[in-house]
Short mmCIF file of C-alpha atoms in Angstrom, two decimals:
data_model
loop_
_atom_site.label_atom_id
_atom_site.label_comp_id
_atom_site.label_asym_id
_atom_site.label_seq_id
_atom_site.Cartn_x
_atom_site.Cartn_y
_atom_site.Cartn_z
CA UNK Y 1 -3.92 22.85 12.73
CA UNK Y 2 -6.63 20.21 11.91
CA UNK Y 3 -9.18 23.21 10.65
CA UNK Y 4 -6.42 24.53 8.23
CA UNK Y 5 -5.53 20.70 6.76
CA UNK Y 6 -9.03 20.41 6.28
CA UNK Y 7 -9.47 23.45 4.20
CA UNK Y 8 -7.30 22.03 1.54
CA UNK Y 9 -9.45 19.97 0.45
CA UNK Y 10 -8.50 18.80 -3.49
CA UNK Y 11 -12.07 17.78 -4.53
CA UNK Y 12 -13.58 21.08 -6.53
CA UNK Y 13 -17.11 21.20 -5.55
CA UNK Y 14 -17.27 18.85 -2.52
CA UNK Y 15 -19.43 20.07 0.56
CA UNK Y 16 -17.95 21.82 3.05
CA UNK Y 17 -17.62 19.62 6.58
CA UNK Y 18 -19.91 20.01 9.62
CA UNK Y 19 -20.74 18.46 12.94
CA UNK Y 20 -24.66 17.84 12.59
CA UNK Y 21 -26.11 15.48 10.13
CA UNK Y 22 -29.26 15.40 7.36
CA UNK Y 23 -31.65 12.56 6.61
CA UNK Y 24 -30.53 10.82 3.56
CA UNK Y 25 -26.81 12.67 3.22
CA UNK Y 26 -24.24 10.40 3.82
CA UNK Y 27 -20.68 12.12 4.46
CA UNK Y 28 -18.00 9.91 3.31
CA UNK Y 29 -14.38 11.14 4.66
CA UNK Y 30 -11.76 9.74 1.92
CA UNK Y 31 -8.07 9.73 1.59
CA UNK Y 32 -6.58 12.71 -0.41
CA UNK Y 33 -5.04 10.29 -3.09
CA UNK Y 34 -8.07 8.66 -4.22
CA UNK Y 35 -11.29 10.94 -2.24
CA UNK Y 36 -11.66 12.26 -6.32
CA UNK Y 37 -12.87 8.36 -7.80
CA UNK Y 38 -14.46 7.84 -4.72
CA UNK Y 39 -16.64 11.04 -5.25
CA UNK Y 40 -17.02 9.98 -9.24
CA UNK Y 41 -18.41 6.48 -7.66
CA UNK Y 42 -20.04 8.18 -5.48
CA UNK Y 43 -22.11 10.28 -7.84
CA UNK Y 44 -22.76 7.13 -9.56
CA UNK Y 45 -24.13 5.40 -6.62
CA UNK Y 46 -26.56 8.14 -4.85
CA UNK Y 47 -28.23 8.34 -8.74
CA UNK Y 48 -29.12 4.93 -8.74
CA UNK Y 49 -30.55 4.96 -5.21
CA UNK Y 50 -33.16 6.82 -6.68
CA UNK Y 51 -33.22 9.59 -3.82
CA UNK Y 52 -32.99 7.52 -0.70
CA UNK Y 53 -29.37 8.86 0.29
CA UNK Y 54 -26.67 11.46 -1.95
CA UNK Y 55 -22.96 10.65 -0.45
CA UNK Y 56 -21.30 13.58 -0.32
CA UNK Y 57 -17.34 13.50 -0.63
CA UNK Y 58 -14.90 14.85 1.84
CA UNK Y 59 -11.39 14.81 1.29
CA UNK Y 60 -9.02 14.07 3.66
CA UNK Y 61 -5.13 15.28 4.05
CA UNK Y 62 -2.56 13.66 2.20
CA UNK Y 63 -0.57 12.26 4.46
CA UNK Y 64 -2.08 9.34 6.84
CA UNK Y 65 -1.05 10.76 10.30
CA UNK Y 66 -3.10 13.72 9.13
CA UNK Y 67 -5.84 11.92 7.95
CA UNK Y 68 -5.83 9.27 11.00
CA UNK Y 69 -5.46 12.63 13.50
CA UNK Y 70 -8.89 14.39 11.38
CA UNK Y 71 -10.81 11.23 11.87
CA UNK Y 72 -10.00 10.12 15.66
CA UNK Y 73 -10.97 14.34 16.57
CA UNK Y 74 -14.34 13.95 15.02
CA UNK Y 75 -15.20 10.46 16.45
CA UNK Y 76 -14.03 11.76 19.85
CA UNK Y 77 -15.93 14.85 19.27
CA UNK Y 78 -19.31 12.19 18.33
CA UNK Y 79 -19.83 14.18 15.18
CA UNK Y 80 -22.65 13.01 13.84
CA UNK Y 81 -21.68 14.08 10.29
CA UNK Y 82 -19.61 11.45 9.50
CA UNK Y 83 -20.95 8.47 8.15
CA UNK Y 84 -18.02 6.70 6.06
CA UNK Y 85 -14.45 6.76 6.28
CA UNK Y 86 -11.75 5.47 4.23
CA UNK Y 87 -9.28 4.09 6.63
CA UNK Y 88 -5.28 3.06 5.99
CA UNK Y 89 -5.38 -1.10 7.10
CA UNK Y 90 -3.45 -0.55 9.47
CA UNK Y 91 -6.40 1.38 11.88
CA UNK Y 92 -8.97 -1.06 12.06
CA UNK Y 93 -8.11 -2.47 15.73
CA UNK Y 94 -7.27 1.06 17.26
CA UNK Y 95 -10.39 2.33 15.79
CA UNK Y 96 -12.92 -1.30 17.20
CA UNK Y 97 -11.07 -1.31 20.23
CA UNK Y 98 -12.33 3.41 20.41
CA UNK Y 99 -15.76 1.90 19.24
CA UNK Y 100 -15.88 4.02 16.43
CA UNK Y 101 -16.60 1.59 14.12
CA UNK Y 102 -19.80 -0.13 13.34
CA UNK Y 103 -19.38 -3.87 12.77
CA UNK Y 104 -20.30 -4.72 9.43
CA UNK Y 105 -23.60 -6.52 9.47
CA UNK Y 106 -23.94 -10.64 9.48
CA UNK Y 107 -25.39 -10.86 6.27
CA UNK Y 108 -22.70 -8.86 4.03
CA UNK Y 109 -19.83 -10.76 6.29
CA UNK Y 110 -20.46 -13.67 4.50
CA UNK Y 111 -20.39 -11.87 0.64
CA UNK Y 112 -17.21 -9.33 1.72
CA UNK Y 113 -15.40 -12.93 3.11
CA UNK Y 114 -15.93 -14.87 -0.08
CA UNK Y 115 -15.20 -12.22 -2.87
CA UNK Y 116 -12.32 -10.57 -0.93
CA UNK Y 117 -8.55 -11.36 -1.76
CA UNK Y 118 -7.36 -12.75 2.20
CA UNK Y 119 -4.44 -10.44 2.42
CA UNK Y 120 -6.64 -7.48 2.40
CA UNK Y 121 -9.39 -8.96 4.01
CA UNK Y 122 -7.26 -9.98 6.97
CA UNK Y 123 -6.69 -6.12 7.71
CA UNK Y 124 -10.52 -5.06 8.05
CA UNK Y 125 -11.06 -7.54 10.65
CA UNK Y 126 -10.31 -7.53 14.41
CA UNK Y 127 -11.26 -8.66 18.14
CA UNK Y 128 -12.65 -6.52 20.80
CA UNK Y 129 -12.48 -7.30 24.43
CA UNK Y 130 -16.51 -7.66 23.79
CA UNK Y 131 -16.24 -9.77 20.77
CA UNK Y 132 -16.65 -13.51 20.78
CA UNK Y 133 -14.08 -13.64 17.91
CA UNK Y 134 -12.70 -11.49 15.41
CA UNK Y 135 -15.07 -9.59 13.19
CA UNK Y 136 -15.37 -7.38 10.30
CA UNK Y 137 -15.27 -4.11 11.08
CA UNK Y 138 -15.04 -2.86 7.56
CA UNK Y 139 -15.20 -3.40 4.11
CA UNK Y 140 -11.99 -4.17 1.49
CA UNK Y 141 -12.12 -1.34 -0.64
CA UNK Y 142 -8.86 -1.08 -2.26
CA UNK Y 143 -5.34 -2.51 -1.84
CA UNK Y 144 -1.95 -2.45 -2.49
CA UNK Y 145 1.14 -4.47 -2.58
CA UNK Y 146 4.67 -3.58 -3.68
CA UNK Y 147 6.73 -5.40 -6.62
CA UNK Y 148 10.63 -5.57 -7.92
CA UNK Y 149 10.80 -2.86 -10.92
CA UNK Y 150 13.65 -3.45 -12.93
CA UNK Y 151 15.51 -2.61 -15.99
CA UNK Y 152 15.30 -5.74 -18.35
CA UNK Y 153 17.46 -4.10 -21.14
CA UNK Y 154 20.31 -3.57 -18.89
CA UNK Y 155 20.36 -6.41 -17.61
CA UNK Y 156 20.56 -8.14 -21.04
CA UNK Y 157 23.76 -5.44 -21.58
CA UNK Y 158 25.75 -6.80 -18.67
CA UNK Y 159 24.19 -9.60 -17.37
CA UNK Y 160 23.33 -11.86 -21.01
CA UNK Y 161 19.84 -12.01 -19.44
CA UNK Y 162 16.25 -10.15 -19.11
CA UNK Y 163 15.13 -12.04 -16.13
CA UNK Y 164 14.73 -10.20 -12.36
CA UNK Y 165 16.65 -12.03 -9.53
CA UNK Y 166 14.68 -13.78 -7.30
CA UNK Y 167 15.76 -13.39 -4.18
CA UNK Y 168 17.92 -10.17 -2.29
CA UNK Y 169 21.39 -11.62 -2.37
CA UNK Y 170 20.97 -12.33 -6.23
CA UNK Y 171 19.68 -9.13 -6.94
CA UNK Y 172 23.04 -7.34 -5.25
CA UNK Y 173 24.73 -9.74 -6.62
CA UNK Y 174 23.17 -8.88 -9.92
CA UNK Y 175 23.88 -5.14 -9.39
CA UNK Y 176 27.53 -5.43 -7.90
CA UNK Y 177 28.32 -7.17 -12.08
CA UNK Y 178 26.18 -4.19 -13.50
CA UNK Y 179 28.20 -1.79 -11.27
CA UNK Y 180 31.21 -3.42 -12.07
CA UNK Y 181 30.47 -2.97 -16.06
CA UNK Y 182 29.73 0.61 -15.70
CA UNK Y 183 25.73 0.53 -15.46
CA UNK Y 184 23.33 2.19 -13.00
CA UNK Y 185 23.84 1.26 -9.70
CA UNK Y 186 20.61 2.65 -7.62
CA UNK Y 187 19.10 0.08 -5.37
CA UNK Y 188 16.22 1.57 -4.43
CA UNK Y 189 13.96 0.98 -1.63
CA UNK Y 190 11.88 2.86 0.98
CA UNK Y 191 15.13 3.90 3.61
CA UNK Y 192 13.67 7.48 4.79
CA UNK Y 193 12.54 7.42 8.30
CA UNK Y 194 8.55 6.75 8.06
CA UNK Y 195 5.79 4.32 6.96
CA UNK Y 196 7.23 2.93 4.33
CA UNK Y 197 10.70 1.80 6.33
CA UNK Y 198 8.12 -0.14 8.79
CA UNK Y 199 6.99 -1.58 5.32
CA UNK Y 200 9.82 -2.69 4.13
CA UNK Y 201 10.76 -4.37 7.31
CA UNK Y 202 7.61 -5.87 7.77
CA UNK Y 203 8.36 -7.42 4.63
CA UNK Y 204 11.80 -9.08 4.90
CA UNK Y 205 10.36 -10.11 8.80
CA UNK Y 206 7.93 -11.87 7.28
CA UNK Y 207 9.43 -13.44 4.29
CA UNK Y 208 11.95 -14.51 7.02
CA UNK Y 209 9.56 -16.45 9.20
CA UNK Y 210 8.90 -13.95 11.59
CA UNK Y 211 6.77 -11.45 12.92
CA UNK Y 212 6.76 -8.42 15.24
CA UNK Y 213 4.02 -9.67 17.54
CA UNK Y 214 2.34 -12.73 17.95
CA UNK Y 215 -1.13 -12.82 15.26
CA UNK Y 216 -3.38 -14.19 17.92
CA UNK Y 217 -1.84 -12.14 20.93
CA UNK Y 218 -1.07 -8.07 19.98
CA UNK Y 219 0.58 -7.77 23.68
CA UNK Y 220 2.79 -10.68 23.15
CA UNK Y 221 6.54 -9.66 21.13
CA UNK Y 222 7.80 -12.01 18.87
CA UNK Y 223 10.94 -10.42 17.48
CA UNK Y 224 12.88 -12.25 19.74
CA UNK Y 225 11.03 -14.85 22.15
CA UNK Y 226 12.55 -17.84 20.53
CA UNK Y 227 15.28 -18.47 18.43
CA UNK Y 228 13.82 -19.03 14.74
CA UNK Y 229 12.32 -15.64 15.61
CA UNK Y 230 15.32 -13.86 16.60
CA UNK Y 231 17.15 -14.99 13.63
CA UNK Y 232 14.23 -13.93 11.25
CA UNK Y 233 14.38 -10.83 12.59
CA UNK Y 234 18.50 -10.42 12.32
CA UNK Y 235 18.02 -11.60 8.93
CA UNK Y 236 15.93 -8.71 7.98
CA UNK Y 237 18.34 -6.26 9.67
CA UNK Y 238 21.48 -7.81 7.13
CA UNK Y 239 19.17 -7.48 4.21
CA UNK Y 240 17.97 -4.07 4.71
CA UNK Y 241 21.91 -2.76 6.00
CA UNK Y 242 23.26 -4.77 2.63
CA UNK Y 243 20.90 -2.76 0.95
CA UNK Y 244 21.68 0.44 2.07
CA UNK Y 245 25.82 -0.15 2.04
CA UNK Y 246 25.88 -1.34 -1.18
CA UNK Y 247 28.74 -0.37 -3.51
CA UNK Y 248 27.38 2.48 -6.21
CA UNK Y 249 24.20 2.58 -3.59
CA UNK Y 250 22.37 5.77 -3.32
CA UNK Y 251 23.61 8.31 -1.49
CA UNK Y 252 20.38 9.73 -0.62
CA UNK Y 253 18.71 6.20 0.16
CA UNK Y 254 18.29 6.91 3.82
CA UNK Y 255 16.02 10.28 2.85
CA UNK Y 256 13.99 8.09 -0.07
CA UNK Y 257 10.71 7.90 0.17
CA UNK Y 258 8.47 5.95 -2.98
CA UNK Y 259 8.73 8.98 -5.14
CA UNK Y 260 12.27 9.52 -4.82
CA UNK Y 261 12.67 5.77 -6.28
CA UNK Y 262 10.24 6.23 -8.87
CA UNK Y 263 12.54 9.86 -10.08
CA UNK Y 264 16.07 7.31 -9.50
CA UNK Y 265 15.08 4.87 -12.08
CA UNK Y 266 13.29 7.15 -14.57
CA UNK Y 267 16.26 9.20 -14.99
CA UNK Y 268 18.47 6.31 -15.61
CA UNK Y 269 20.42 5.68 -11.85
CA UNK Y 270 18.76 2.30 -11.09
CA UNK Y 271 18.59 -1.01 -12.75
CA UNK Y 272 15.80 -2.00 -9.78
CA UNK Y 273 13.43 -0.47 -7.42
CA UNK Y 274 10.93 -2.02 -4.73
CA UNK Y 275 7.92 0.19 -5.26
CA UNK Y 276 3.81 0.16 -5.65
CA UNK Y 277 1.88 -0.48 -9.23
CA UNK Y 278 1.95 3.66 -9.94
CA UNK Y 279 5.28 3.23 -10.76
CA UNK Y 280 3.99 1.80 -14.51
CA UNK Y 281 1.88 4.01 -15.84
CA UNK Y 282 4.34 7.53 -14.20
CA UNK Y 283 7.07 5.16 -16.90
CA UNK Y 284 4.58 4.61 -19.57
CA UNK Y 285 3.64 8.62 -19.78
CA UNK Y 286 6.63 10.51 -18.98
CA UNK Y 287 8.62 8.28 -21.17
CA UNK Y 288 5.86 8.91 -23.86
CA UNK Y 289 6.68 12.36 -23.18
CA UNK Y 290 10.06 12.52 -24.22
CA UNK Y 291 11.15 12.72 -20.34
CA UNK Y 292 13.06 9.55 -19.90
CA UNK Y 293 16.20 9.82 -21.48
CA UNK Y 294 16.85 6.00 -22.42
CA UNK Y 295 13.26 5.48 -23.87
CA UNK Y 296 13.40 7.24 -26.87
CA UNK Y 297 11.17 4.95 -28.46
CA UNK Y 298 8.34 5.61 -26.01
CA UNK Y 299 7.91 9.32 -27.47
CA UNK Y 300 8.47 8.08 -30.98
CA UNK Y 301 6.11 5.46 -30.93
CA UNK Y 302 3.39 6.54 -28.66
CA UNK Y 303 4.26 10.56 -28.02
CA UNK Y 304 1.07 11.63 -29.69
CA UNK Y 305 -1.42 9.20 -27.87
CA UNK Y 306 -0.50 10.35 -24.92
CA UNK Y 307 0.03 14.51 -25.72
CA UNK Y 308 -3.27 15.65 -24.62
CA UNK Y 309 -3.65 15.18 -20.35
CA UNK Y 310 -7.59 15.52 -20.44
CA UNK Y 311 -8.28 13.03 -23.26
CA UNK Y 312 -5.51 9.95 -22.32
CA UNK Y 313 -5.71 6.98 -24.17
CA UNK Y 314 -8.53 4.78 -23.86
CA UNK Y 315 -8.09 1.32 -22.11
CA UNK Y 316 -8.08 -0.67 -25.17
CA UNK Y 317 -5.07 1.04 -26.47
CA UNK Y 318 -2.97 0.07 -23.79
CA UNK Y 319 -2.63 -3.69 -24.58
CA UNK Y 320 0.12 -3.06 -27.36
CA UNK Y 321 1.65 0.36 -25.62
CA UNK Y 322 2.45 -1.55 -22.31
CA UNK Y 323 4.15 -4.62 -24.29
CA UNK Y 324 6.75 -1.28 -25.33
CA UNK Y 325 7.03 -0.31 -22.17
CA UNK Y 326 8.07 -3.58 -20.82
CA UNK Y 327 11.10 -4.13 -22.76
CA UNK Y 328 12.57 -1.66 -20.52
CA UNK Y 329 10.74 -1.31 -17.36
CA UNK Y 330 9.21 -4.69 -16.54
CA UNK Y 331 8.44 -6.31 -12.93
CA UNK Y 332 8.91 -9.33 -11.24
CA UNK Y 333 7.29 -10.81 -7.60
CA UNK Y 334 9.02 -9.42 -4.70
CA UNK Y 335 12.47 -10.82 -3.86
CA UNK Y 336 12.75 -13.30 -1.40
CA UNK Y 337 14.62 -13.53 2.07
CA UNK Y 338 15.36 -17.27 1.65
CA UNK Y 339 16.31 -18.84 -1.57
CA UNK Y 340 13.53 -21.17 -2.97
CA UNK Y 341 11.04 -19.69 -0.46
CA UNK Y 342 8.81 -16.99 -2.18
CA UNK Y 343 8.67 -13.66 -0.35
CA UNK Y 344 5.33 -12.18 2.38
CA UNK Y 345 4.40 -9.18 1.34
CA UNK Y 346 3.15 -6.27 2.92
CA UNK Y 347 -0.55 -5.42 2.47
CA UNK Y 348 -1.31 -1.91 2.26
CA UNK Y 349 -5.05 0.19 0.81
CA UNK Y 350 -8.03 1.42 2.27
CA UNK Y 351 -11.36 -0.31 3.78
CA UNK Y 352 -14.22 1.54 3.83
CA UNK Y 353 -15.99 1.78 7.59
CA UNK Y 354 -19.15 3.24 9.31
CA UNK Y 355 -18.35 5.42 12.16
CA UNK Y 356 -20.56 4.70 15.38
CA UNK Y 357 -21.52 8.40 15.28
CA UNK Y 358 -23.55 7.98 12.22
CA UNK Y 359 -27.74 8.65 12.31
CA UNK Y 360 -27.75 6.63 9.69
CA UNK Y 361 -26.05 3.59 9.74
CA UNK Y 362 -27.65 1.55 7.87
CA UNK Y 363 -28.15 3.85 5.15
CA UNK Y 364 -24.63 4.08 5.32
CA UNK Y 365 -24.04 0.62 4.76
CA UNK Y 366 -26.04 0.23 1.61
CA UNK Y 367 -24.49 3.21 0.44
CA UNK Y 368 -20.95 1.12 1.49
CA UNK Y 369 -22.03 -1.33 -0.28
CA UNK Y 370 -22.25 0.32 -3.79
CA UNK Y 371 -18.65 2.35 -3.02
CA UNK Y 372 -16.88 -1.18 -2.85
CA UNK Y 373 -18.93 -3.40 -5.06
CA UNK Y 374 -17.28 -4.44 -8.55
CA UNK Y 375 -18.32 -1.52 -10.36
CA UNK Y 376 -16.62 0.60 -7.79
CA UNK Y 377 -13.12 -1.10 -7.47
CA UNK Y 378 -12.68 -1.01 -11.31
CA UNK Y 379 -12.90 2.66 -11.28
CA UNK Y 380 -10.41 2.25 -8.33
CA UNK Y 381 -8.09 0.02 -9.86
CA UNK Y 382 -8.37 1.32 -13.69
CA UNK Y 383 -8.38 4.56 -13.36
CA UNK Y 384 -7.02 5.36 -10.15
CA UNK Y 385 -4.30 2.78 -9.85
CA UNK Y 386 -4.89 0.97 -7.02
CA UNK Y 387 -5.18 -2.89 -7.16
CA UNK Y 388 -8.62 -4.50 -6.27
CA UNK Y 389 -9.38 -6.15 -3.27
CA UNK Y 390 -12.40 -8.53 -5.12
CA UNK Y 391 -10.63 -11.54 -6.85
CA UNK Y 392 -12.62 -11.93 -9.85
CA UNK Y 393 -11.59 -8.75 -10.93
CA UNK Y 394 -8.00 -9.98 -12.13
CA UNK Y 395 -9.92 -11.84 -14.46
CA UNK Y 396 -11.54 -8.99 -16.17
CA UNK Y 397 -10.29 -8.47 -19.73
CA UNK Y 398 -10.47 -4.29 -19.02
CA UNK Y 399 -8.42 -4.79 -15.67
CA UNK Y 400 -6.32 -7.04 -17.53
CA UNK Y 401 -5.54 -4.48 -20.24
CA UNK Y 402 -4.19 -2.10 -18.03
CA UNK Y 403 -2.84 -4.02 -16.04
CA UNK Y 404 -0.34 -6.48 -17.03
CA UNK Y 405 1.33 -7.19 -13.24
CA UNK Y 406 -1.98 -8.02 -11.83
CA UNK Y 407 -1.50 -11.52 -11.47
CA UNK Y 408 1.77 -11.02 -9.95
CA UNK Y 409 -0.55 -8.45 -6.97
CA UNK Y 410 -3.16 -11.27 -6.85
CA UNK Y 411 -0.33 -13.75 -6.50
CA UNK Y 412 0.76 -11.61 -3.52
CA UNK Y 413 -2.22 -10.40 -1.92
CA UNK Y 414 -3.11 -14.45 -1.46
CA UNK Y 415 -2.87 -15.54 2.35
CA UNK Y 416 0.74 -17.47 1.88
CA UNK Y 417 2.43 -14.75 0.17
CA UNK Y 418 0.97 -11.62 2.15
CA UNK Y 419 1.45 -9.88 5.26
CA UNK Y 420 0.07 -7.89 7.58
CA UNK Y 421 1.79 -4.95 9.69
CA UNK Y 422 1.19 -5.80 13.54
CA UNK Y 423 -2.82 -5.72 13.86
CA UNK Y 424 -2.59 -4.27 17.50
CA UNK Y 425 -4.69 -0.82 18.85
CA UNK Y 426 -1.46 0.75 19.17
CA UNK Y 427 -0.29 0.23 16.06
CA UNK Y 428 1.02 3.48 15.05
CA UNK Y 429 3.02 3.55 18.40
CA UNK Y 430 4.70 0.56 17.33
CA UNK Y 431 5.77 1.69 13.93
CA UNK Y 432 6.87 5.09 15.35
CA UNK Y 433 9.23 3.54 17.93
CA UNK Y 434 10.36 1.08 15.71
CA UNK Y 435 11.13 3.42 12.58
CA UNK Y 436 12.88 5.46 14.68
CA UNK Y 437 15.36 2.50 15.43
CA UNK Y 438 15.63 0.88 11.93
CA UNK Y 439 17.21 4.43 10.48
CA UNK Y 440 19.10 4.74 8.98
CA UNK Y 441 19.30 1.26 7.74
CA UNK Y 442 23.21 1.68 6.72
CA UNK Y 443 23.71 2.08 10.62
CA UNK Y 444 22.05 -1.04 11.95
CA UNK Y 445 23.61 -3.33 14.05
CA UNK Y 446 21.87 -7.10 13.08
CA UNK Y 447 22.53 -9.04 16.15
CA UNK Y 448 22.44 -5.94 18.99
CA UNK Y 449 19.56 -4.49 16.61
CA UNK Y 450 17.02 -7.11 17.36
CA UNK Y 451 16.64 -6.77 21.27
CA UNK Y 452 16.81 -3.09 20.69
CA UNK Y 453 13.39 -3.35 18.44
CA UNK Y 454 12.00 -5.91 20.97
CA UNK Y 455 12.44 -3.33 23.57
CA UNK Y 456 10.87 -0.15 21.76
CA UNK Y 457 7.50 -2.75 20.90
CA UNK Y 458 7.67 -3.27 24.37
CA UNK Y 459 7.49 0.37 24.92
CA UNK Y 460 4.59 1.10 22.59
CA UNK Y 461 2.83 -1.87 24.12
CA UNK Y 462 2.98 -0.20 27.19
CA UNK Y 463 2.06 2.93 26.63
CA UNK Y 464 5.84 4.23 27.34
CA UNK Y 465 8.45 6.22 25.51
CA UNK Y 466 5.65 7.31 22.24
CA UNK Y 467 8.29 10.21 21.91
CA UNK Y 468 11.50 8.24 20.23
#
């Protein structure tokens, strides 16, 4: 199964994948979604080392199970082929505690800690059994962080306002009026049974006050171990079963993944979504396009600019094109649990590593180096869409250009207003058990619901019950 996902690789031209290794070749292994700008970086990056390494680009499956499944067979296999990998946040202690990562060396530490954003930086680190404290065991490269999406013009139709409720029981309060007047009535959220449900949890936990395991002790649950804790976490069960019972909801909210969202509100069933920045610019071209049905304007104004795929608009024509877009698709922080207390966010991108198997590490981290530097992440950010994990970037005027909710991301990737899924080595045992439990969300149970969830972490702590 792993040979055939690895023969799809999307990159045309990319090297084929072996076990053995070649002086001065570095084999980065990168996510499916963005292994195409981090071969264009790439590129950019073995030119100017003036022949002491080429990176070649590997592309890994789509989906993260896939990719994390590809990666942990070639580290147990020792391949000595792979040098980099671009690894989902939520890896980094499974992977330090497999010692399959290289620890990043003492004297970048110091540069990665003070350029990086904390939210991100918070997910490359962890503590071995061996380790003194925690340490970084790879480098920021790119991040993510989700926002509210919502419909300004209809909420100036029903509501006599353009401004996005600021915390979840306004915003259904919000929608039941809009409902009630005869406007779109989609809340939509992450509800299918997968990654992006632990997400959303994760979210509301934490904007609660809680957590699902202590910070400083991975084997220790916190979902219910004292009672501010247990009614964090039965807060986040109401929101997310409000959510997902909500008059004129979605009927297919419990199948919704972030595309599904993205479809709801472009074809006119939602006044708000919770989804990731690529929501903007799929808006800003389909509407150009003529394919969202209450943007007319879009196409009118703008068709033309944006009617030839291989030469899109440049940067600096954005400025004026995104103002447009925002008087009906415009974004707001992400709502909060508790009135007057903004929300924690869920921190989501890649960090770049070294695998232990590599010949060549340090080779590989001066090539690592160049793939995450400034230059690097604005080819990330700009044109791939994912935000930046350096902070001086959200002061660049380009970044700023095309991206007019950055200081809203930076605002949320700051240490107060992010948060981390459970850093713990079994991590993706957790989330398994746990997703399997919180779906569908219209079926929870808040008060019975939170010792169930205690009980599955307890599970996946101890290595019980992985099959839900």
């Amino acid at each position: 199964m792993v040979a055939a996902i690895a023969a799809a690789v999307v990159i045309p031209g990319v090297s084929a994948c072996g076990s053995g290794y070649t002086t001065g070749t570095l084999n980065a292994y990168a996510p499916a979604d963005g292994a195409t700008f981090i071969d264009q970086v790439g590129k950019k990056c073995s030119a100017a080392s003036n022949g002491e390494y080429n990176i070649v680009t590997h592309a890994l499956p789509k989906a993260a199970d896939d990719q994390r499944l590809q990666l942990a067979r070639r580290l147990s296999g020792n391949d000595a082929g792979l040098d980099l990998m671009g690894m989902d946040v939520v890896w980094t202690a499974e992977f330090a505690d497999a010692g399959w990562l290289e620890p990043v060396p003492n004297d970048l530490v110091s540069k990665i800690s003070q350029e990086s954003l904390p939210g991100p930086l918070e997910t490359a680190e962890w503590k071995t059994d061996s380790d003194a404290g925690k340490r970084l065991y790879a480098i920021p490269t790119w991040t993510n962080t989700q926002l509210l999406w919502f419909r300004p013009d209809v909420l100036q139709k029903y509501l006599g306002k353009r401004t996005a409720p600021q915390n979840w029981d306004e915003l259904l309060s919000d929608n039941a009026k809009i409902l009630a007047a005869g406007g779109p009535s989609y809340i939509e959220v992450q509800g299918a049974q997968y990654e992006g449900l632990m997400v959303w949890f994760n979210s509301l936990l934490a904007s609660a006050g809680g957590s699902v395991v202590d910070p400083d002790d991975a084997t220790k649950i916190t979902l219910n171990d004292t009672p501010a804790h247990r009614a964090a976490t039965e807060k986040a069960l109401t929101v997310m079963r409000a959510i997902a019972t909500a008059p004129g909801r979605d009927p297919s909210l419990s199948n919704n993944k972030e595309n599904e969202g993205r479809l709801a509100m472009e074809g006119g069933l939602s006044s708000f979504q919770i989804n990731y920045p690529f929501v903007f610019p799929s808006m800003r071209s389909n509407a150009a396009a003529g394919d969202v049905s209450f943007f007319p304007e879009m196409a009118q104004r703008y068709g033309k600019l944006f009617a030839d795929a291989d030469n899109p608009p440049a940067d600096s024509e954005l400025g004026p094109v995104n103002q447009l877009v925002r008087t009906k698709f415009d974004f707001a922080r992400y709502p909060a649990v508790n009135p007057g207390t903004p929300a924690k966010v869920t921190v989501g991108g890649v960090n770049l590593a070294v695998a232990s198997t590599s010949k060549q590490k340090a080779l590989a981290f001066k090539a690592a180096q160049c793939l995450t530097n400034t230059d690097a992440q604005k080819v990330y950010s700009i044109s791939g869409g994912t935000p930046p994990t350096i902070s001086s970037i959200y002061e660049d005027a380009d970044f700023k250009q095309t991206y007019p909710m950055g200081d809203d991301i930076k605002a949320q990737l700051e240490a107060d207003a992010s948060a981390n899924r459970p850093a713990s080595p079994v991590y993706q045992a957790i989330s398994t058990l746990l997703v399997a439990k919180l779906s569908p969300p219209g079926g929870l149970d808040p008060k019975s619901g939170v010792d169930v969830l205690a009980e599955q972490v307890r599970k996946a702590i101890d290595g019980e019950g992985l099959i839900p």
